[in-house]
Short mmCIF file of C-alpha atoms in Angstrom, two decimals:
data_model
loop_
_atom_site.label_atom_id
_atom_site.label_comp_id
_atom_site.label_asym_id
_atom_site.label_seq_id
_atom_site.Cartn_x
_atom_site.Cartn_y
_atom_site.Cartn_z
CA MET A 70 114.50 41.18 123.40
CA LEU A 71 114.05 38.85 120.38
CA PHE A 72 117.79 38.36 119.99
CA ASP A 73 118.29 37.39 123.79
CA LYS A 74 115.44 34.89 123.60
CA LEU A 75 116.70 33.41 120.31
CA LYS A 76 120.18 33.20 121.53
CA ALA A 77 119.02 31.40 124.74
CA LEU A 78 116.99 28.93 122.70
CA LEU A 79 119.83 28.02 120.29
CA SER A 80 122.26 27.70 123.21
CA ARG A 81 119.89 25.19 124.96
CA HIS A 82 119.68 22.81 122.12
CA ALA A 83 122.30 20.42 120.61
CA VAL A 84 122.77 22.19 117.41
CA SER A 85 126.17 21.63 115.69
CA ASP A 86 129.18 22.89 117.54
CA GLU A 87 129.98 25.36 114.79
CA ALA A 88 126.49 26.80 114.86
CA ARG A 89 126.66 26.98 118.71
CA LEU A 90 129.91 28.92 118.48
CA VAL A 91 128.42 31.38 115.99
CA VAL A 92 125.41 32.04 118.36
CA ALA A 93 127.82 32.55 121.34
CA LYS A 94 129.91 35.08 119.46
CA SER A 95 126.89 36.95 118.03
CA GLY A 96 125.69 40.33 119.35
CA SER A 97 122.61 40.63 117.19
CA THR A 98 120.30 38.63 114.93
CA ARG A 99 122.21 40.05 111.97
CA ASP A 100 125.49 38.56 113.32
CA ILE A 101 123.71 35.09 113.73
CA LEU A 102 122.52 35.29 110.09
CA HIS A 103 125.89 36.21 108.74
CA GLY A 104 127.61 33.51 110.80
CA LEU A 105 125.25 30.78 109.68
CA ASP A 106 125.40 31.81 106.01
CA ALA A 107 129.28 31.53 106.29
CA LEU A 108 128.93 28.03 107.82
CA HIS A 109 126.56 26.97 105.03
CA THR A 110 128.95 28.27 102.40
CA ARG A 111 131.85 26.38 103.85
CA ASN A 112 129.99 23.10 104.15
CA GLU A 113 128.74 23.50 100.54
CA MET A 114 132.32 23.90 99.34
CA GLU A 115 133.47 20.83 101.31
CA PHE A 116 130.48 18.85 99.98
CA ASN A 117 131.46 19.80 96.39
CA ASP A 118 135.16 18.83 97.06
CA VAL A 119 134.09 15.48 98.46
CA THR A 120 131.82 14.79 95.49
CA ARG A 121 134.65 15.48 93.00
CA GLU A 122 136.86 13.08 95.02
CA ILE A 123 134.20 10.32 94.78
CA GLU A 124 134.01 10.91 90.98
CA LYS A 125 137.71 10.39 90.67
CA LEU A 126 137.49 7.16 92.64
CA GLU A 127 134.67 6.03 90.48
CA GLU A 128 136.90 6.51 87.31
CA ILE A 129 139.67 4.40 88.87
CA GLU A 130 137.15 1.77 89.81
CA GLU A 131 135.94 1.58 86.22
CA GLN A 132 139.54 1.12 85.06
CA GLU A 133 140.16 -1.77 87.48
CA MET A 134 136.93 -3.34 86.43
CA GLY A 135 138.13 -3.13 82.82
CA LYS A 136 141.21 -5.09 83.85
CA VAL A 137 139.11 -7.82 85.43
CA ARG A 138 137.03 -8.09 82.24
CA SER A 139 140.07 -8.32 79.99
CA SER A 140 141.32 -11.72 78.91
CA GLY A 141 144.82 -12.98 79.70
CA LEU A 142 144.95 -11.44 83.20
CA SER A 143 146.87 -13.67 85.55
CA ASP A 144 145.15 -14.92 88.71
CA ARG A 145 147.43 -12.73 90.93
CA ARG A 146 146.72 -9.59 88.90
CA LYS A 147 142.99 -10.25 88.85
CA LYS A 148 142.94 -10.71 92.62
CA ASN A 149 144.92 -7.49 93.18
CA ALA A 150 142.50 -5.65 90.89
CA LEU A 151 139.55 -7.10 92.87
CA LEU A 152 141.17 -6.12 96.07
CA ARG A 153 141.67 -2.56 94.84
CA ILE A 154 137.94 -2.34 93.75
CA ARG A 155 136.99 -3.33 97.24
CA ARG A 156 139.23 -0.67 98.78
CA LEU A 157 137.94 1.89 96.37
CA ARG A 158 134.25 1.10 97.29
CA LYS A 159 135.22 1.37 101.04
CA GLN A 160 136.68 4.74 100.37
CA MET A 161 133.67 5.89 98.44
CA GLU A 162 131.47 4.57 101.23
CA ASN A 163 133.40 6.65 103.80
CA LEU A 164 133.14 9.78 101.64
CA ASP A 165 129.43 9.17 101.22
CA ASN A 166 129.13 9.31 104.99
CA ARG A 167 130.95 12.67 105.04
CA LEU A 168 128.63 13.92 102.35
CA LYS A 169 125.64 13.01 104.54
CA ILE A 170 127.14 15.02 107.43
CA PHE A 171 127.74 18.04 105.24
CA ASP A 172 124.15 17.80 103.93
CA ARG A 173 122.72 17.62 107.44
CA ASN A 174 124.79 20.63 108.44
CA MET A 175 123.58 22.65 105.40
CA SER A 176 119.91 21.66 106.10
CA LEU A 177 120.27 22.76 109.71
CA HIS A 178 121.89 26.07 108.75
CA LEU A 179 119.26 26.88 106.17
CA ASN A 180 116.49 25.92 108.64
CA LEU A 181 118.00 28.21 111.27
CA ILE A 182 118.59 31.03 108.79
CA GLY A 183 115.04 30.87 107.57
CA LYS A 184 113.49 30.96 111.12
CA VAL A 185 115.67 33.79 112.24
CA GLN A 186 114.76 35.81 109.21
CA ASP A 187 111.11 35.10 109.89
CA MET A 188 111.25 36.15 113.44
CA GLU A 189 113.32 39.26 112.62
CA ALA A 190 110.63 40.29 110.11
CA MET A 191 107.84 39.73 112.65
CA SER A 192 109.76 41.72 115.30
CA LEU A 193 110.18 44.59 112.82
CA ARG A 194 106.40 44.58 112.25
CA GLY A 195 105.99 45.33 115.87
CA LEU A 196 104.73 42.06 117.34
CA ASP A 197 104.42 42.04 121.16
CA GLU A 198 106.28 39.81 123.52
CA THR A 199 103.52 37.18 123.80
CA GLN A 200 103.31 36.64 120.01
CA ILE A 201 107.09 36.42 119.79
CA ASP A 202 107.15 33.78 122.59
CA LYS A 203 104.57 31.75 120.73
CA ILE A 204 106.68 31.83 117.59
CA LEU A 205 109.76 30.84 119.57
CA ILE A 206 108.01 27.90 121.19
CA ASP A 207 106.93 26.62 117.73
CA PHE A 208 110.42 26.96 116.40
CA GLU A 209 111.78 25.14 119.49
CA GLU A 210 109.42 22.19 118.93
CA LYS A 211 110.36 21.95 115.29
CA LEU A 212 114.12 22.23 116.03
CA GLU A 213 113.80 19.39 118.71
CA SER A 214 112.04 17.18 116.09
CA TYR A 215 114.72 17.84 113.51
CA MET A 216 117.59 17.18 115.87
CA ASP A 217 115.94 13.95 117.06
CA THR A 218 115.72 12.79 113.40
CA VAL A 219 119.41 13.65 112.79
CA ALA A 220 120.45 11.78 115.94
CA SER A 221 118.43 8.71 114.94
CA ALA A 222 120.05 8.65 111.45
CA LYS A 223 123.48 8.91 113.07
CA VAL A 224 122.86 5.93 115.36
CA VAL A 225 121.73 3.77 112.36
CA GLU A 226 124.80 4.65 110.39
CA GLU A 227 127.24 3.96 113.31
CA SER A 228 125.66 0.63 114.06
CA ARG A 229 126.43 -0.80 110.62
CA GLU A 230 129.42 -3.20 110.78
CA ILE A 231 131.74 -3.21 107.88
CA ALA A 232 134.19 -6.14 107.46
CA ASP A 233 137.85 -5.02 107.19
CA VAL A 234 139.21 -8.22 105.57
CA ALA A 235 138.16 -9.32 102.12
CA SER A 236 137.07 -12.95 101.96
CA GLU A 237 137.63 -15.06 98.93
CA ARG A 238 133.84 -15.40 98.59
CA GLU A 239 133.49 -11.62 98.68
CA LEU A 240 136.17 -11.24 95.91
CA ARG A 241 134.32 -13.89 93.82
CA GLU A 242 131.08 -11.91 94.18
CA ILE A 243 132.76 -8.75 93.03
CA GLU A 244 134.21 -10.64 90.05
CA ARG A 245 130.89 -12.08 89.12
CA GLU A 246 129.39 -8.66 89.29
CA VAL A 247 132.03 -7.04 87.14
CA LEU A 248 131.79 -9.84 84.54
CA GLY A 249 127.99 -9.61 84.56
CA GLU A 250 127.47 -13.13 85.75
CA GLY A 251 124.58 -14.30 87.93
CA PRO A 252 124.92 -14.52 91.72
CA GLU A 253 126.85 -17.38 93.21
CA GLU A 254 124.92 -20.33 94.82
CA THR A 255 124.14 -19.31 98.35
CA PRO A 256 125.18 -21.34 101.33
CA LYS A 257 121.59 -21.98 102.11
CA ALA A 258 121.05 -23.71 98.70
CA LYS A 259 124.18 -25.88 99.34
CA GLU A 260 122.85 -26.96 102.70
CA GLU A 261 119.57 -27.96 101.18
CA SER A 262 121.36 -30.14 98.51
CA LEU A 263 123.33 -31.84 101.35
CA GLU A 264 120.11 -32.54 103.18
CA GLU A 265 118.68 -34.04 99.96
CA LEU A 266 121.75 -36.26 99.75
CA GLU A 267 121.37 -37.25 103.34
CA ARG A 268 117.74 -38.27 102.83
CA ARG A 269 118.64 -40.32 99.75
CA ILE A 270 121.37 -42.09 101.65
CA MET A 271 118.99 -42.82 104.49
CA ARG A 272 116.36 -44.26 102.13
CA GLU A 273 118.96 -46.51 100.62
CA ASP A 274 120.18 -47.73 103.95
CA THR A 275 116.61 -48.49 105.37
CA PRO A 276 115.99 -51.75 103.45
CA LYS A 277 119.45 -53.07 104.36
CA ALA A 278 118.97 -52.19 108.01
CA SER A 279 115.52 -54.00 108.01
CA GLU A 280 117.01 -57.10 106.36
CA LYS A 281 119.90 -57.24 108.86
CA LYS A 282 117.42 -56.93 111.73
CA LYS A 283 115.28 -59.76 110.30
CA LYS A 284 118.34 -62.09 109.94
CA LYS A 285 119.31 -61.27 113.54
CA LYS A 286 115.92 -62.31 114.76
CA GLU A 287 115.96 -65.51 112.74
CA LYS A 288 119.32 -66.36 114.18
CA ALA A 289 118.25 -65.62 117.71
CA ALA A 290 115.17 -67.92 117.37
CA PRO A 291 117.04 -71.32 117.26
CA GLU A 292 119.26 -70.25 120.05
CA ARG A 293 116.14 -69.51 122.17
CA GLU A 294 114.55 -72.83 121.30
CA SER A 295 117.83 -74.69 122.25
CA GLN A 296 117.98 -72.88 125.49
CA LEU A 297 114.43 -73.88 126.25
CA GLU A 298 115.03 -77.49 125.44
CA SER A 299 118.03 -77.59 127.81
CA GLU A 300 115.93 -76.30 130.53
#
């Protein structure tokens, strides 16, 4: 009775494909627990493998940063080192995203294992069908909330746009970071300085414009008087 209801519940909701396959193949709550535990172990091993890969990339990044800090490096070699640092960071960012997936999977598996164990223990204590249904409803609500949170996090991650081409400005920023220099002047600051220059130029031109306008009026006055006299 408990197994059938639990299997129906887990089949209804969008748990991971791996977990859904475990549930579909299971013939008892014990089978579900063993299958979820195997999934958790596999994800943990993959998580650890990716972590070690990131650590290796970090070591390579540190070596490239050392090249940039060293004196006597040609401009070409420095640019190549900066480009490699950028690629390494992109690789590590991708691996970090994989770590998040493995971590979410492990959290889901542990959550499911804990709930199945709780309900199995309650069933062994002789709870009636009404009490088991109440526990299943509570479990379903918590599972829905958890999956909604996971889905929201996934949407946010997928909406982030990452540039594929390294701009000269981006490389300069990496170089300044490696060398421990302050941030480069932002485009906004440069625009403000241009505006300041424009205002100064306008202030300088204003007296000249007024004088030119005055002379034009003075020149127009005799011509107007001459025109009136001829009339």
